[in-house]
PDB file of C-alpha atoms in Angstrom:
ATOM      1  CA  UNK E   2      36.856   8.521  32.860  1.00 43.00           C
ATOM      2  CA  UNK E   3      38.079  11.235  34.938  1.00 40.00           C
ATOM      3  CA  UNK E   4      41.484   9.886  35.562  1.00 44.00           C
ATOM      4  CA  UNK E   5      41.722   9.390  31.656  1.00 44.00           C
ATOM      5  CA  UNK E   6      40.954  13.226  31.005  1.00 39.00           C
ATOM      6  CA  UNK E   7      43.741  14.295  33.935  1.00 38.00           C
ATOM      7  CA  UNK E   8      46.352  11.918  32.384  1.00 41.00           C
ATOM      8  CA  UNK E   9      45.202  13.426  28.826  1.00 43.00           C
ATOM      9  CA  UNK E  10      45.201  17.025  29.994  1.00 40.00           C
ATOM     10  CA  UNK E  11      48.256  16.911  32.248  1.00 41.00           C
ATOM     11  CA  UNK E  12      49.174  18.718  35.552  1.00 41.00           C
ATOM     12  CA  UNK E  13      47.047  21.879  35.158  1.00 43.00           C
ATOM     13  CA  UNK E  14      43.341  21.186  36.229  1.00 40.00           C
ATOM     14  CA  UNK E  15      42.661  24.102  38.393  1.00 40.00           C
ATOM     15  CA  UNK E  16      39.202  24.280  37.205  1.00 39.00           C
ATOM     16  CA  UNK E  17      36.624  22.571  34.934  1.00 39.00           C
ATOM     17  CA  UNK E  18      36.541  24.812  32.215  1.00 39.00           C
ATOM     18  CA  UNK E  19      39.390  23.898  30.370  1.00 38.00           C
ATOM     19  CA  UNK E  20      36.963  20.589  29.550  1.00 40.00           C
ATOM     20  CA  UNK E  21      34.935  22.051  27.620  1.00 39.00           C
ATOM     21  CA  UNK E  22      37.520  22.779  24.513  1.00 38.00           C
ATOM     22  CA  UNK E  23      38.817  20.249  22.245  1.00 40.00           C
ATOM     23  CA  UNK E  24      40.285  17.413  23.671  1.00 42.00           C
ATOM     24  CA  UNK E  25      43.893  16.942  22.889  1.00 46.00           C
ATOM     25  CA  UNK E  26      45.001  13.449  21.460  1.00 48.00           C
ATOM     26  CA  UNK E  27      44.814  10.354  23.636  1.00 49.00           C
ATOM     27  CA  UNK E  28      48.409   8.919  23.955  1.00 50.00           C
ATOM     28  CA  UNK E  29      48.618   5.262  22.563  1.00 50.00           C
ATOM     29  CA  UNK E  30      47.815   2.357  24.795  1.00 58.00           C
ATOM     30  CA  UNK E  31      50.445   0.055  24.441  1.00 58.00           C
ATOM     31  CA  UNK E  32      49.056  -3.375  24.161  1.00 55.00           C
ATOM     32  CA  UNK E  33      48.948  -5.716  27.326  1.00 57.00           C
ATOM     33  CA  UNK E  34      48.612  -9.619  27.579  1.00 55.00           C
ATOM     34  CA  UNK E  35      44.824  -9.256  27.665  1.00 57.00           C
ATOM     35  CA  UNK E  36      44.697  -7.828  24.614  1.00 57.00           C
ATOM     36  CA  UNK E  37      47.379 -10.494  23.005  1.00 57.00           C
ATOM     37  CA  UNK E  38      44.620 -13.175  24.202  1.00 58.00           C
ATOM     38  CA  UNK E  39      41.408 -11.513  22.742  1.00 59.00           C
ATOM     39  CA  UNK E  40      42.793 -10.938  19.816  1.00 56.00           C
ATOM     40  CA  UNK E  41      43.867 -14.769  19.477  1.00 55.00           C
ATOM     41  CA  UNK E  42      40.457 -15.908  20.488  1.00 55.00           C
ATOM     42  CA  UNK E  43      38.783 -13.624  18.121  1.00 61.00           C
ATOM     43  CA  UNK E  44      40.826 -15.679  15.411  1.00 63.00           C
ATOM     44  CA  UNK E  45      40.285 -18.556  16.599  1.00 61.00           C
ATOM     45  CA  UNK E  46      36.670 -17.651  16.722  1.00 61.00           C
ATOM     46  CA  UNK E  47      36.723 -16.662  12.761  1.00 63.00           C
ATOM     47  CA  UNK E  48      38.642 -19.997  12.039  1.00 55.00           C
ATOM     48  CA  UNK E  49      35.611 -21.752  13.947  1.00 51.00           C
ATOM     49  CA  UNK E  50      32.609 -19.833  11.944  1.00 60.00           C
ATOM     50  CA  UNK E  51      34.569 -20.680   8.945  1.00 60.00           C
ATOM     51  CA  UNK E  52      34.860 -24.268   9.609  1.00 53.00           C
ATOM     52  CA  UNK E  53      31.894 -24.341  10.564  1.00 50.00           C
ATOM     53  CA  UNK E  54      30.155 -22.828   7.805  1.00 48.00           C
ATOM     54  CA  UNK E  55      32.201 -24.652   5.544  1.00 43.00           C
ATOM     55  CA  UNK E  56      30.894 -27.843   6.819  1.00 39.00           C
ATOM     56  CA  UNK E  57      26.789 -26.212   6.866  1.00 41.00           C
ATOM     57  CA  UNK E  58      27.643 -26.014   3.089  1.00 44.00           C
ATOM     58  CA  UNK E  59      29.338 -29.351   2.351  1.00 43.00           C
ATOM     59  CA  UNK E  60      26.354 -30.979   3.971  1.00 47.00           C
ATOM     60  CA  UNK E  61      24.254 -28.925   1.800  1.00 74.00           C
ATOM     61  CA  UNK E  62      26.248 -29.703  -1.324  1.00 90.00           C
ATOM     62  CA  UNK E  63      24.973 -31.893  -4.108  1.00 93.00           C
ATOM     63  CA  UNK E  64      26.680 -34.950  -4.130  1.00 95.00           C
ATOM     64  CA  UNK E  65      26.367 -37.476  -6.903  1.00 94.00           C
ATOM     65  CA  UNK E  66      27.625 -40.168  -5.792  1.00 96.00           C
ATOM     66  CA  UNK E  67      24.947 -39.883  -2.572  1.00 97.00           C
ATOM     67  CA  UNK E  68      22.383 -39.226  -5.439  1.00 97.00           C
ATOM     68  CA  UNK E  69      23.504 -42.452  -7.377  1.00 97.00           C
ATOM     69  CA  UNK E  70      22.992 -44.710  -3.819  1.00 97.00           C
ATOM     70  CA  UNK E  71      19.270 -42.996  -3.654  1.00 98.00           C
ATOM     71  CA  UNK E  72      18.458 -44.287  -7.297  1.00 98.00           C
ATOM     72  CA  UNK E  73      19.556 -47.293  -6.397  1.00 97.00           C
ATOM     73  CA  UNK E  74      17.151 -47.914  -3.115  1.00 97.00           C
ATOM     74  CA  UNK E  75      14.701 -48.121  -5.536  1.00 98.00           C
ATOM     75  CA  UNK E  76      16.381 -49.587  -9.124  1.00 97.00           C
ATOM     76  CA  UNK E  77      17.841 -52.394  -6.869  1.00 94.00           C
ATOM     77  CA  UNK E  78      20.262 -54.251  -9.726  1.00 92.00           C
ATOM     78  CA  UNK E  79      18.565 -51.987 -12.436  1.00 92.00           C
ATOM     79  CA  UNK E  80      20.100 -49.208 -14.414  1.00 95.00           C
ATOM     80  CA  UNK E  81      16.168 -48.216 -14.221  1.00 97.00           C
ATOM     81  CA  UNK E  82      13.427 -47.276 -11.723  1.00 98.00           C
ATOM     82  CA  UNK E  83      10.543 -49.410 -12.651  1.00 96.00           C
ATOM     83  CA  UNK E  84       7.016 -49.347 -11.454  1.00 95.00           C
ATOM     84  CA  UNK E  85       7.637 -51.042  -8.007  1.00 95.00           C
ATOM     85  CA  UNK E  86      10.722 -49.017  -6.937  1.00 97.00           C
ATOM     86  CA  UNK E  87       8.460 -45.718  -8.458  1.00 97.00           C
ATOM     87  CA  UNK E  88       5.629 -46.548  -6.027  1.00 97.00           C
ATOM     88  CA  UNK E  89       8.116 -46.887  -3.102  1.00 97.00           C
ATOM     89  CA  UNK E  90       9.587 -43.691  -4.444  1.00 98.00           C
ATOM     90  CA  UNK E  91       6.301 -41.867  -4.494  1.00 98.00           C
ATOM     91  CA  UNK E  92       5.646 -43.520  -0.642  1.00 98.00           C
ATOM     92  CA  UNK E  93       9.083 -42.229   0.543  1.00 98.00           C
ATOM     93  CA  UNK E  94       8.089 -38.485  -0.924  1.00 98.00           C
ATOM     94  CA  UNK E  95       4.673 -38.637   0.038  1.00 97.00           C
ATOM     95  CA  UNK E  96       2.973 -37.907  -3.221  1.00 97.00           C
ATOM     96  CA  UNK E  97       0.640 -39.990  -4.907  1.00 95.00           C
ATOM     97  CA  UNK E  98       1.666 -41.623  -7.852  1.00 93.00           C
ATOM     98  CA  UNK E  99      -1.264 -39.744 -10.224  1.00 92.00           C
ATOM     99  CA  UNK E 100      -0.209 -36.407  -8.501  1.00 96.00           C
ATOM    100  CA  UNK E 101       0.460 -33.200 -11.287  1.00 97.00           C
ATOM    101  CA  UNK E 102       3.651 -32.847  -9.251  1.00 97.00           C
ATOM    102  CA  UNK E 103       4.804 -36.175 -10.577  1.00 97.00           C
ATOM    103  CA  UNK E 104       4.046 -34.938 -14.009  1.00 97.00           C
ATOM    104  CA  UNK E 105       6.373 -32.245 -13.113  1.00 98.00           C
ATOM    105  CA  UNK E 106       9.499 -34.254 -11.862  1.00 98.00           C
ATOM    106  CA  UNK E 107       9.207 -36.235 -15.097  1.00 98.00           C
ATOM    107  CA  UNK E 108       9.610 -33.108 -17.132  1.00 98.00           C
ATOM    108  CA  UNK E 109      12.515 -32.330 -14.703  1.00 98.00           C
ATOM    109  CA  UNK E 110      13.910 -35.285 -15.279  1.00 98.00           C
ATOM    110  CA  UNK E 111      13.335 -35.553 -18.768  1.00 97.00           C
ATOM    111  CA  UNK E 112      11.937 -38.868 -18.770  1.00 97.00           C
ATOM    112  CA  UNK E 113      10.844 -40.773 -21.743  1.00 96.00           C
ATOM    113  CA  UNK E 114       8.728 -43.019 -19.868  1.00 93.00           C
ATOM    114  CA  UNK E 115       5.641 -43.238 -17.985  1.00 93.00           C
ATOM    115  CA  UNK E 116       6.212 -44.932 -14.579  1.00 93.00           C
ATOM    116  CA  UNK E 117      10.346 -45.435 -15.513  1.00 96.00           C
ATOM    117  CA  UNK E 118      12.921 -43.080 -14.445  1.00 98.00           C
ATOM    118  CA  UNK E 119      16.243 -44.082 -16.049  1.00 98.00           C
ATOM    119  CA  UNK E 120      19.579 -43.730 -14.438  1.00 98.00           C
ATOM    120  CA  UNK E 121      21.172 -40.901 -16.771  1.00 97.00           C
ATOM    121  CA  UNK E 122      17.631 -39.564 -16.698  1.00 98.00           C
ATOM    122  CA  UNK E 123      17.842 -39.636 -12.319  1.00 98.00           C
ATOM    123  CA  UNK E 124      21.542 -38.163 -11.982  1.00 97.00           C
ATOM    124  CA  UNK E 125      20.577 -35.574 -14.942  1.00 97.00           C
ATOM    125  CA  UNK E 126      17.209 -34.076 -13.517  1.00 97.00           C
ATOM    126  CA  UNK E 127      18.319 -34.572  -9.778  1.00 98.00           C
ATOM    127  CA  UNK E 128      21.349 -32.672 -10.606  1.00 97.00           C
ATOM    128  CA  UNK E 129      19.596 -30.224 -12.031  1.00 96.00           C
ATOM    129  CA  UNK E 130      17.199 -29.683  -8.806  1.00 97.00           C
ATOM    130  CA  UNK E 131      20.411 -30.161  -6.841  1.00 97.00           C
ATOM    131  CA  UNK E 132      18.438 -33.318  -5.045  1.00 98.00           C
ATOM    132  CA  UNK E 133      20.119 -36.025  -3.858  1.00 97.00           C
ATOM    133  CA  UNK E 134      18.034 -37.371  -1.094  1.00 97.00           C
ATOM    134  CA  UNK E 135      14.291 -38.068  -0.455  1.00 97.00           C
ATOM    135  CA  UNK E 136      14.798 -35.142   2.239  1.00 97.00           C
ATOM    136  CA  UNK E 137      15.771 -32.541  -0.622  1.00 97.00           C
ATOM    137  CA  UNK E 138      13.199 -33.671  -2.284  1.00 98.00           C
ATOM    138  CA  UNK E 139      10.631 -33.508  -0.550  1.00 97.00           C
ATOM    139  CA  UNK E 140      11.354 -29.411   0.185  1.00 97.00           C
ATOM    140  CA  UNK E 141      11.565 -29.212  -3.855  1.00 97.00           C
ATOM    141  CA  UNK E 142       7.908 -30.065  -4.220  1.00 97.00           C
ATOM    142  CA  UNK E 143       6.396 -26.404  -3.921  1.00 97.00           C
ATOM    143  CA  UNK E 144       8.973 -25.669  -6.196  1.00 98.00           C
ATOM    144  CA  UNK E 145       8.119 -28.027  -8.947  1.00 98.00           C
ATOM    145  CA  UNK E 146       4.188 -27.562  -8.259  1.00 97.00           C
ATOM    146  CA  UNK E 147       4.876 -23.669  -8.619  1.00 97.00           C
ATOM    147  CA  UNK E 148       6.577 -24.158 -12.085  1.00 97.00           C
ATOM    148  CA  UNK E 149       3.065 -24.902 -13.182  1.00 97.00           C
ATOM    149  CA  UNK E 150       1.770 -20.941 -12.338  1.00 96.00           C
ATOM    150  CA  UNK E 151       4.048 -19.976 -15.222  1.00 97.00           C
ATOM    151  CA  UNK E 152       2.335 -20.074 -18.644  1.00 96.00           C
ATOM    152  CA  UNK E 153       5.266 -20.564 -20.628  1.00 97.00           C
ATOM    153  CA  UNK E 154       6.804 -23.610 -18.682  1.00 98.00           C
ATOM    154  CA  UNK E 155       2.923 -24.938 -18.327  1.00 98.00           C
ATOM    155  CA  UNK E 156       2.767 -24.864 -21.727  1.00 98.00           C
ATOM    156  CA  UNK E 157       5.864 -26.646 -22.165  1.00 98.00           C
ATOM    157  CA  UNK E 158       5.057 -29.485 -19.161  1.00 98.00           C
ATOM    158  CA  UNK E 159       1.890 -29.881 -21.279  1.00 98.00           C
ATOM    159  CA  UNK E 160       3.112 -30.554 -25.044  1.00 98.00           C
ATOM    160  CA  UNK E 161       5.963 -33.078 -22.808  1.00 98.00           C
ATOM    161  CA  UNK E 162       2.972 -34.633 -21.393  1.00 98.00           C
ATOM    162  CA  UNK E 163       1.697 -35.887 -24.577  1.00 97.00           C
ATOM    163  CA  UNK E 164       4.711 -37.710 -25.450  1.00 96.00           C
ATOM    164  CA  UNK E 165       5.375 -38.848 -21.997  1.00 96.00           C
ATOM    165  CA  UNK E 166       1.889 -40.767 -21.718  1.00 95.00           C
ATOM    166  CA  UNK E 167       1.596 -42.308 -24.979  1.00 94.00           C
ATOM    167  CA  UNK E 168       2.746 -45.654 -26.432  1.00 91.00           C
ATOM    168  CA  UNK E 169       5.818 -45.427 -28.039  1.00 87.00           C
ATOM    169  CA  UNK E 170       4.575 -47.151 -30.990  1.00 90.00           C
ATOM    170  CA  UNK E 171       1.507 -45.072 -31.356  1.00 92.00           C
ATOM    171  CA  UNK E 172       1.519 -41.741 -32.794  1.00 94.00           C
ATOM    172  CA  UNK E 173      -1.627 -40.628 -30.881  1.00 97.00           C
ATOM    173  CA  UNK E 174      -2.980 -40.708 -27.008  1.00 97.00           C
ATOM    174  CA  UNK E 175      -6.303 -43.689 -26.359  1.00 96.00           C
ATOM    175  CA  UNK E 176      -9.150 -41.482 -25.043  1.00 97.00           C
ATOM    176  CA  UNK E 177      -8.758 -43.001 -21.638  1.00 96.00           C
ATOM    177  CA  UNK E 178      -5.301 -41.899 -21.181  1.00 96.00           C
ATOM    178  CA  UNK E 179      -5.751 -38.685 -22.885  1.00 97.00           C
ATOM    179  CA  UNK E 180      -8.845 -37.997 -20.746  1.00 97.00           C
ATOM    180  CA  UNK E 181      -6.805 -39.069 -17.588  1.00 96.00           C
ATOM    181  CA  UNK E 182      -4.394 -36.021 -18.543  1.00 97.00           C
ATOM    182  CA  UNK E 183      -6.164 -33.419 -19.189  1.00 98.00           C
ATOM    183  CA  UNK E 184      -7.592 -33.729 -16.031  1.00 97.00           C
ATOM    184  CA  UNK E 185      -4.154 -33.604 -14.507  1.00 96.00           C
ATOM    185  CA  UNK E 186      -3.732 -30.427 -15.971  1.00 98.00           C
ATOM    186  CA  UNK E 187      -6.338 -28.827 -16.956  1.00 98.00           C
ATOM    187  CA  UNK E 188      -9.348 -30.408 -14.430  1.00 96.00           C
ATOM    188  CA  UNK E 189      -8.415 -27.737 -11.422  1.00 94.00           C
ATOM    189  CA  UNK E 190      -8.292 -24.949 -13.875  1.00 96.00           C
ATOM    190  CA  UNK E 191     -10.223 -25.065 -17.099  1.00 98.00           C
ATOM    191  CA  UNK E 192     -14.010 -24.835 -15.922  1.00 97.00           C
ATOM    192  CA  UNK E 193     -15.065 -26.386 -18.759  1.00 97.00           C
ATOM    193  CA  UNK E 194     -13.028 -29.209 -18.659  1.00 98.00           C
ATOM    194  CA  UNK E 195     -16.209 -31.424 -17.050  1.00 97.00           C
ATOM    195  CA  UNK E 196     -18.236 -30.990 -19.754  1.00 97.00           C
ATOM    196  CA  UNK E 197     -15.798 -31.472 -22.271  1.00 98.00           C
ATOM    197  CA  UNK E 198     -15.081 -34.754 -20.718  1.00 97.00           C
ATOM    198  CA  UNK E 199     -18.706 -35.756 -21.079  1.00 97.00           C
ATOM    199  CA  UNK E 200     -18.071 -34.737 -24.858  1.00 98.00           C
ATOM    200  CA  UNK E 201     -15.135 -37.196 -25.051  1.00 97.00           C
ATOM    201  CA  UNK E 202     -17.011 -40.014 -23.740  1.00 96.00           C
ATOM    202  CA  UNK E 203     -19.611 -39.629 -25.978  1.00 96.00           C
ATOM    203  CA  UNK E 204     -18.117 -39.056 -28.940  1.00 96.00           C
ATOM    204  CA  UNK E 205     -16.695 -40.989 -31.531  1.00 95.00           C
ATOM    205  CA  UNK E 206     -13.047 -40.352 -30.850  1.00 97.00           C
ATOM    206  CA  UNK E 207     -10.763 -43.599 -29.598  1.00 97.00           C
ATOM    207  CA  UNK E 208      -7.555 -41.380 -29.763  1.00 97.00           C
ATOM    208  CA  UNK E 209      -6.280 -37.890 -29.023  1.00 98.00           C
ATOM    209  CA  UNK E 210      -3.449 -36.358 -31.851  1.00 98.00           C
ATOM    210  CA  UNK E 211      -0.910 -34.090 -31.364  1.00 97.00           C
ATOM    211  CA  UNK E 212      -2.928 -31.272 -32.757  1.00 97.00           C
ATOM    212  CA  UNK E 213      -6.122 -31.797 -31.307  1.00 98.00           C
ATOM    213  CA  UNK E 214      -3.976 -32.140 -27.966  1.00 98.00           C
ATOM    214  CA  UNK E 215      -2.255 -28.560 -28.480  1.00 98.00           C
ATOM    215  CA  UNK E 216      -5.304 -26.830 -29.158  1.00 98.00           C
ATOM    216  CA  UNK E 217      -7.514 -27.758 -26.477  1.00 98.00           C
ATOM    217  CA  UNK E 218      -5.078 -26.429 -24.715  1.00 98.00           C
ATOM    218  CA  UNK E 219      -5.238 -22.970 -26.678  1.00 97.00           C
ATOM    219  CA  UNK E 220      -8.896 -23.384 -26.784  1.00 98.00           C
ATOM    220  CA  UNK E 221      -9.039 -23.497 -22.939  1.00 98.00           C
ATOM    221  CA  UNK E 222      -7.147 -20.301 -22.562  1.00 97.00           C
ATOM    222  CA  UNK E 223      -8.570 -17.782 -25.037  1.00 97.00           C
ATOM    223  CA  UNK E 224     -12.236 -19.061 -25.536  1.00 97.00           C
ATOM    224  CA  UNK E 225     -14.636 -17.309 -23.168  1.00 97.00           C
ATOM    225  CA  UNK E 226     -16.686 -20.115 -20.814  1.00 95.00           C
ATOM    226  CA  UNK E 227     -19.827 -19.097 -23.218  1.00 95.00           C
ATOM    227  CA  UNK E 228     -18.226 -19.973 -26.310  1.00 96.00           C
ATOM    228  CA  UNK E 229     -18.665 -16.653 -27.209  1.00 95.00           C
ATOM    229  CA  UNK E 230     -15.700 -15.886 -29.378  1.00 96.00           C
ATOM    230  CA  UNK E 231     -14.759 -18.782 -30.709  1.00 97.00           C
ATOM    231  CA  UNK E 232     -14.659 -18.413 -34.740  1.00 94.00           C
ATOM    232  CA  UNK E 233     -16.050 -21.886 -36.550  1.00 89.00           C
ATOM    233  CA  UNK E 234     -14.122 -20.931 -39.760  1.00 89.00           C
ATOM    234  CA  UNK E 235     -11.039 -20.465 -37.720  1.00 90.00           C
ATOM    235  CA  UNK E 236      -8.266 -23.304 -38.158  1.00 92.00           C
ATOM    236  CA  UNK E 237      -9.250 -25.287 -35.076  1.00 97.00           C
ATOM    237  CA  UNK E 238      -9.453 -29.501 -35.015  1.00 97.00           C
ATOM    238  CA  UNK E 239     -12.838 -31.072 -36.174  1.00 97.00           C
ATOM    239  CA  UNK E 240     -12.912 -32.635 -32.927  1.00 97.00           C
ATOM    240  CA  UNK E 241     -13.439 -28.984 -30.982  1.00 98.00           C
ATOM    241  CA  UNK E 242     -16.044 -27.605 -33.838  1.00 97.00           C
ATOM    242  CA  UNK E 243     -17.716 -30.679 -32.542  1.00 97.00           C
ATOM    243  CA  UNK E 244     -17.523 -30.164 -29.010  1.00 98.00           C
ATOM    244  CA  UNK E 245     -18.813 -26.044 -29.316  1.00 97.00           C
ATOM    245  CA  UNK E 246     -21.508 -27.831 -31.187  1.00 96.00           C
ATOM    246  CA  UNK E 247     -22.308 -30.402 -28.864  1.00 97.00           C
ATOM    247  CA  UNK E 248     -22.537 -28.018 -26.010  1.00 96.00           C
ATOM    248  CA  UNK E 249     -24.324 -25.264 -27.412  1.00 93.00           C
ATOM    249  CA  UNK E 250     -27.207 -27.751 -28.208  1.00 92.00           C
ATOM    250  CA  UNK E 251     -26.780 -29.523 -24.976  1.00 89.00           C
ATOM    251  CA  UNK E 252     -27.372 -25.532 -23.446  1.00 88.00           C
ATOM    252  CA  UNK E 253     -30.234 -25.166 -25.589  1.00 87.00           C
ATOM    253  CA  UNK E 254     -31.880 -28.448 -24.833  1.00 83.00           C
ATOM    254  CA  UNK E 255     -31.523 -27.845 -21.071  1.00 70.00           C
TER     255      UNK E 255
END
C-alpha cells in the first residue's frame, strides 16, 4: 500500500502529512495477462451456471410425451386406466385407493369416472399439475390435500363428488355409496356426521339426490352442533327435517 501512495503522490514525501488530504487520482492499470485469463474464466464460469441451470430446468420441465409413457405403465394397450392399473397407480404413489386425496386428483383431472382415469382426462389434469412422473406426484399430494382447506374449491370438490360416484344411469347416489362419501369429506370435520350416519341407516332413504346432497353440506356448515338455529319452515330437504327430528328425540330419550 505504501508503494501505491508514493507512486500516486510522486517524488515529494518529505513527511506524512501530506497523507492526510485528498488523494489525487490513481493512474490506470493497464491490463496484464492475468487479468486477460480471469476475465475468460469468469465467462466461462457464467456460460457453465447457465448451462447448467438450463439443464436444472429442462429436467424440471413438464414433458408430455414422458407423461403419456407414465399413463401407459398402467393403461397397458388401453386409451384408459382401469381399476387394476388404478390400484398399481395408487401403490406406486402411496395412497390408498379410498384416500380424500384421490377424490382430489379426480377433480384435477376431471374425471368422469370412479376408479377410470381416461387418457385426455391423464395428459389434461397432469398437465395442469405440471406432473409427469410418479416422483412429481407424489410431492403434489400436500398440494392437492391443501386445496381442501379452501371453502370455495371444497365446495366445488364436493358437488363434483356427487357426479363422480354415482351410476351414470341413475340420477341419484345408493345410501351406501352416498354414506361412503360423506365420510370422505365430511367424517374428519363435521362432528355430527356420526350420528347422522346412524340416521341414514335407519331411515327409510335407499338414495341420496342432488339436493339433499348440497344441503347437508350447507347444513353442516351453518347449523350449530345443538341444532339450535336451524329454522323447520326454512326450505331445507324432508330428509334433514327428519334427521333434526330424529336426533332431538334421540337427545331427549337419552
Amino acid at each position: 500500500m505504501r508503494q501505491n501512495l508514493t507512486e500516486d503522490v510522486g517524488p515529494d514525501t518529505h513527511s506524512t502529512a501530506c497523507c492526510s488530504k485528498a488523494m489525487p487520482p490513481r493512474k490506470k492499470r493497464r491490463p496484464t495477462a492475468g487479468d486477460d485469463l480471469s476475465a475468460k474464466k469468469s465467462r466461462q464460469d457464467n456460460v457453465y451456471r447457465r448451462q447448467e441451470s438450463s439443464h436444472i430446468q429442462e429436467a424440471e420441465a413438464f414433458s408430455s410425451k414422458r407423461c403419456l409413457e407414465w399413463f401407459y405403465e398402467y393403461a397397458g394397450c388401453d386409451d384408459v386406466v382401469g381399476p387394476e392399473g388404478m390400484e398399481k397407480f395408487c401403490e406406486d404413489i402411496g395412497v390408498e385407493p379410498e384416500n380424500v386425496v384421490m377424490l382430489v386428483l379426480a377433480w384435477k383431472l376431471n374425471a368422469q369416472s370412479m376408479g377410470y382415469f381416461t387418457l385426455q382426462e391423464w395428459l389434461k389434469g397432469m398437465g395442469s399439475l405440471q406432473c409427469d412422473s410418479t416422483e412429481k406426484l407424489r410431492n403434489c399430494l400436500d398440494y392437492l390435500r391443501s386445496i381442501l382447506n379452501d371453502a370455495t374449491s371444497f365446495k366445488l370438490i364436493y358437488r363434483y363428488a356427487f357426479d363422480f360416484a354415482r351410476e351414470k344411469d341413475q340420477r341419484s347416489l345408493d345410501l351406501n355409496t352416498a354414506k361412503c362419501m360423506l365420510g370422505l369429506l365430511l367424517g374428519k370435520t363435521w362432528p355430527l356426521f356420526p350420528v347422522f350416519n346412524q340416521f341414514l341407516e335407519q331411515s327409510k332413504y335407499k338414495v341420496v339426490n342432488k339436493d339433499q346432497w348440497c344441503n347437508v353440506l350447507e347444513f353442516s356448515r351453518t347449523i350449530n352442533l345443538d341444532l339450535s338455529n336451524y329454522d323447520e319452515d326454512g326450505a331445507w330437504p324432508v330428509l334433514l327435517d327428519e334427521f333434526v327430528e330424529w336426533y332431538k328425540d334421540r337427545e331427549m330419550s337419552s
